[in-house]
Amino acid sequence: MSEPTATAQRVAVVTGAARGIGAATARRLARDGFAVAVLDLDETACADTVAAIEKEGGRALAVGVDVADAARVESAVARVAAELGPPLVLVNNAGITRDNLLFKMDEADWDAVIGVHLRGAFLMSKAAQAHMTKAGWGRIINLSSVSALGNRGQVNYSAAKAGMQGFTKTLAIELGKFGVTANAVAPGFIVTEMTAATAERLGVPFEEFKAKRAAVTPVPRVGEPDDIAHAVSFFASEGAGFVTGQVLYVAGGPRG
């Protein structure tokens, strides 16, 4: 398999990168030497992530895209290829929650979560893999979750995150012969705006919410976005070329 020349800067794409895990991952990959396309639904919301990367001397591009829209995904990936270079690392991080118990959940909330997580990962991977297979080198890293193992009030999210694991393993089988690996990172409780919103929905102060989660985690703390970014960095590295189809739980224990 051929590889990009040593002098060519590889390009990474991170979806949902305006904040939280996505932003931390984009910054980490930039520090690893990648030029980074920072994708999110609102392009202007990506400005802080791009600025942080550029402040450290990296290259970054903000791109607005709805990952569940096929035409917009194709356009976004084409723009990245034209302005930064062919995307050879893809981190499918974009996600939303629409939590509720099964009997209260409506079809729109089911469809929205499945659409962003699974359809979005499918569309982004399909578009990006064309560049990876052509180069003979690529990395796809999908964000799953401990919720893939089941979580009350998250039947849509749990189904989507479990689906991401099957999706990852199939990508590994199909793309391995082209020099492309596919792996998943499954976070436990991570301090983000999303988990803060969950605490608010439950009527629990966020500090109390975090303390309760830390108390039942073998590593007695909650996770930070950089914990996930570090795991993604490994899967994106040259050294991870013989690791594919794996799901790494970064949760402070067997189940965070």
Coordinates of C-alpha atoms in Angstrom, one line a residue:
M1 CA 0.0 0.0 0.0
S2 CA 1.2 3.5 -0.8
E3 CA 1.3 6.2 1.8
P4 CA 1.2 10.0 1.6
T5 CA 4.7 11.4 1.3
A6 CA 6.5 12.4 4.5
T7 CA 6.4 16.0 3.5
A8 CA 2.7 16.1 2.9
Q9 CA 0.6 17.1 5.9
R10 CA -2.2 14.7 6.5
V11 CA -5.7 16.1 6.9
A12 CA -8.1 15.1 9.7
V13 CA -11.8 15.8 9.7
V14 CA -13.6 16.0 13.1
T15 CA -17.4 16.3 13.1
G16 CA -19.2 18.0 16.0
A17 CA -16.0 19.9 16.7
A18 CA -17.2 23.2 17.8
R19 CA -17.1 22.2 21.5
G20 CA -16.6 19.4 24.0
I21 CA -15.1 16.2 22.9
G22 CA -15.0 17.2 19.3
A23 CA -13.1 20.4 20.0
A24 CA -10.6 18.7 22.3
T25 CA -10.0 16.0 19.6
A26 CA -9.5 18.6 16.9
R27 CA -6.9 20.4 19.0
R28 CA -5.1 17.2 19.9
L29 CA -4.9 16.0 16.2
A30 CA -3.5 19.4 15.3
R31 CA -0.8 19.0 17.9
D32 CA -0.1 15.6 16.4
G33 CA 0.7 17.3 13.2
F34 CA -2.6 17.1 11.2
A35 CA -4.3 19.9 9.4
V36 CA -7.8 19.8 10.8
A37 CA -11.2 20.4 9.3
V38 CA -13.5 21.5 12.1
L39 CA -17.0 20.5 11.2
D40 CA -20.2 21.4 12.9
L41 CA -23.8 22.3 12.1
D42 CA -23.0 26.0 12.6
E43 CA -19.8 27.1 10.9
T44 CA -19.5 30.2 13.0
A45 CA -19.5 28.1 16.2
C46 CA -16.3 26.5 15.0
A47 CA -14.4 29.7 15.3
D48 CA -13.0 29.2 18.8
T49 CA -11.7 25.7 17.9
V50 CA -10.0 27.0 14.7
A51 CA -8.5 29.9 16.6
A52 CA -7.1 27.7 19.3
I53 CA -5.4 25.5 16.7
E54 CA -4.0 28.4 14.7
K55 CA -2.7 30.0 17.9
E56 CA -0.6 26.9 18.4
G57 CA 0.7 27.1 14.8
G58 CA -1.6 24.6 13.3
R59 CA -3.8 24.7 10.2
A60 CA -7.5 24.5 10.5
L61 CA -10.7 25.1 8.5
A62 CA -14.2 25.6 9.7
V63 CA -16.9 24.0 7.7
G64 CA -20.6 24.1 8.4
V65 CA -22.5 20.9 7.6
D66 CA -25.5 18.8 8.5
V67 CA -24.0 15.4 8.6
A68 CA -27.4 13.8 8.0
D69 CA -27.8 15.6 4.7
A70 CA -26.0 13.6 1.9
A71 CA -25.6 16.6 -0.5
R72 CA -24.1 18.8 2.2
V73 CA -21.8 16.1 3.3
E74 CA -20.5 15.6 -0.2
S75 CA -20.0 19.3 -0.6
A76 CA -18.2 19.6 2.8
V77 CA -15.8 16.8 2.1
A78 CA -15.1 18.2 -1.3
R79 CA -14.3 21.6 0.2
V80 CA -12.0 20.1 2.8
A81 CA -10.1 18.2 0.0
A82 CA -9.8 21.4 -2.1
E83 CA -8.8 23.8 0.7
L84 CA -6.7 21.6 3.1
G85 CA -6.1 18.4 1.2
P86 CA -7.6 14.9 0.9
P87 CA -9.0 13.8 4.3
L88 CA -7.2 10.8 5.5
V89 CA -8.5 10.7 9.1
L90 CA -12.2 11.0 10.0
V91 CA -13.5 11.3 13.5
N92 CA -17.3 10.8 13.5
N93 CA -18.1 12.6 16.7
A94 CA -21.3 14.6 15.8
G95 CA -24.1 13.7 18.1
I96 CA -27.3 14.8 19.8
T97 CA -29.5 13.5 22.6
R98 CA -33.3 13.5 22.8
D99 CA -33.7 11.6 26.0
N100 CA -37.0 10.1 27.2
L101 CA -38.5 6.9 28.4
L102 CA -39.7 4.6 25.6
F103 CA -43.4 5.3 26.2
K104 CA -42.9 9.0 26.1
M105 CA -40.5 9.1 23.1
D106 CA -41.9 10.3 19.8
E107 CA -40.8 9.2 16.3
A108 CA -39.1 12.6 15.7
D109 CA -36.8 12.2 18.7
W110 CA -35.9 8.6 17.6
D111 CA -35.3 9.7 14.0
A112 CA -33.2 12.8 14.9
V113 CA -30.8 10.8 17.1
I114 CA -30.4 7.9 14.7
G115 CA -30.1 10.4 11.8
V116 CA -27.2 12.4 13.3
H117 CA -25.3 9.5 14.8
L118 CA -25.7 6.6 12.3
R119 CA -26.7 8.2 9.1
G120 CA -24.2 11.0 9.7
A121 CA -21.4 8.5 10.3
F122 CA -22.4 6.5 7.2
L123 CA -22.5 9.5 4.9
M124 CA -19.2 11.0 6.2
S125 CA -17.4 7.7 6.1
K126 CA -18.7 7.0 2.6
A127 CA -17.5 10.4 1.3
A128 CA -14.1 10.3 3.1
Q129 CA -13.2 6.7 2.3
A130 CA -12.8 7.5 -1.4
H131 CA -9.8 9.7 -0.5
M132 CA -8.4 7.2 1.9
T133 CA -8.6 4.2 -0.4
K134 CA -7.0 6.2 -3.2
A135 CA -4.1 7.1 -0.9
G136 CA -3.8 3.6 0.5
W137 CA -3.9 4.9 4.0
G138 CA -6.7 6.1 6.3
R139 CA -8.2 6.1 9.8
I140 CA -11.8 6.2 10.7
I141 CA -12.6 6.7 14.4
N142 CA -16.2 6.5 15.5
L143 CA -17.6 7.8 18.8
S144 CA -19.7 5.2 20.6
S145 CA -20.6 5.3 24.3
V146 CA -21.1 3.2 27.4
S147 CA -24.7 3.8 26.7
A148 CA -24.4 1.2 23.9
L149 CA -24.7 -1.3 26.8
G150 CA -28.1 0.2 27.7
N151 CA -29.1 3.3 29.6
R152 CA -32.5 4.2 31.0
G153 CA -34.2 7.0 29.1
Q154 CA -31.9 6.7 26.1
V155 CA -33.4 4.0 23.9
N156 CA -32.6 6.1 20.8
Y157 CA -29.1 7.1 21.9
S158 CA -28.2 3.6 23.1
A159 CA -29.4 2.0 19.9
A160 CA -27.4 4.6 17.9
K161 CA -24.2 4.0 19.9
A162 CA -24.5 0.2 19.7
G163 CA -25.0 0.6 16.0
M164 CA -21.8 2.6 15.8
Q165 CA -19.9 -0.4 17.1
G166 CA -21.3 -2.8 14.4
F167 CA -20.8 -0.1 11.8
T168 CA -17.1 0.2 12.9
K169 CA -16.4 -3.5 12.7
T170 CA -17.9 -3.8 9.3
L171 CA -15.9 -0.8 8.0
A172 CA -12.8 -2.6 9.3
I173 CA -13.6 -5.7 7.3
E174 CA -14.4 -3.8 4.1
L175 CA -11.6 -1.2 4.1
G176 CA -8.6 -3.1 5.7
K177 CA -7.3 -4.3 2.4
F178 CA -7.0 -0.6 1.3
G179 CA -4.8 0.4 4.3
V180 CA -7.8 2.0 6.1
T181 CA -8.5 1.1 9.7
A182 CA -11.7 1.7 11.6
N183 CA -12.0 1.8 15.4
A184 CA -14.4 3.2 18.0
V185 CA -14.0 5.0 21.2
A186 CA -16.8 4.5 23.8
P187 CA -16.7 7.3 26.4
G188 CA -18.1 7.0 29.9
F189 CA -19.2 10.1 31.8
I190 CA -17.4 13.1 30.3
V191 CA -17.8 16.7 31.4
T192 CA -19.4 18.4 28.5
E193 CA -22.4 20.7 27.7
M194 CA -24.3 17.6 26.8
T195 CA -23.9 16.0 30.3
A196 CA -24.6 19.3 31.9
A197 CA -27.8 19.4 30.0
T198 CA -28.7 15.9 31.3
A199 CA -28.2 17.0 34.9
E200 CA -30.4 20.1 34.3
R201 CA -33.1 17.9 32.8
L202 CA -33.0 15.7 35.9
G203 CA -33.1 18.7 38.2
V204 CA -29.7 17.8 39.7
P205 CA -26.9 20.4 40.2
F206 CA -24.1 19.6 37.9
E207 CA -21.4 19.4 40.6
E208 CA -23.6 17.0 42.5
F209 CA -24.3 15.0 39.3
K210 CA -20.5 14.7 38.6
A211 CA -19.7 13.7 42.2
K212 CA -22.3 10.9 42.1
R213 CA -20.8 9.5 38.9
A214 CA -17.3 9.7 40.2
A215 CA -18.3 7.8 43.3
V216 CA -19.3 4.8 41.3
T217 CA -16.4 4.8 38.9
P218 CA -13.3 2.6 39.7
V219 CA -11.0 5.5 38.7
P220 CA -12.7 7.9 41.1
R221 CA -13.3 10.9 38.9
V222 CA -15.3 11.9 35.9
G223 CA -13.8 12.1 32.4
E224 CA -12.7 15.1 30.5
P225 CA -12.8 15.7 26.8
D226 CA -9.0 15.4 26.6
D227 CA -9.3 11.8 27.9
I228 CA -11.2 10.9 24.7
A229 CA -9.0 13.0 22.5
H230 CA -5.9 11.0 23.7
A231 CA -7.6 7.7 22.7
V232 CA -8.6 9.1 19.3
S233 CA -5.0 10.3 18.8
F234 CA -3.7 6.7 19.3
F235 CA -6.2 5.3 16.7
A236 CA -5.2 8.0 14.2
S237 CA -1.5 7.3 14.6
E238 CA 0.9 5.5 12.4
G239 CA 1.6 3.1 15.2
A240 CA -2.1 1.9 15.3
G241 CA -1.9 0.5 11.7
F242 CA -2.5 -3.1 12.9
V243 CA -5.4 -2.2 15.2
T244 CA -8.8 -2.2 13.5
G245 CA -12.4 -3.1 14.3
Q246 CA -11.9 -2.4 18.0
V247 CA -14.0 -0.7 20.6
L248 CA -12.1 1.1 23.4
Y249 CA -14.1 2.0 26.5
V250 CA -12.7 5.1 28.0
A251 CA -14.8 5.2 31.1
G252 CA -12.6 4.9 34.2
G253 CA -13.5 1.3 34.6
P254 CA -15.2 -1.7 32.9
R255 CA -18.3 0.4 32.7
G256 CA -18.2 4.0 33.7

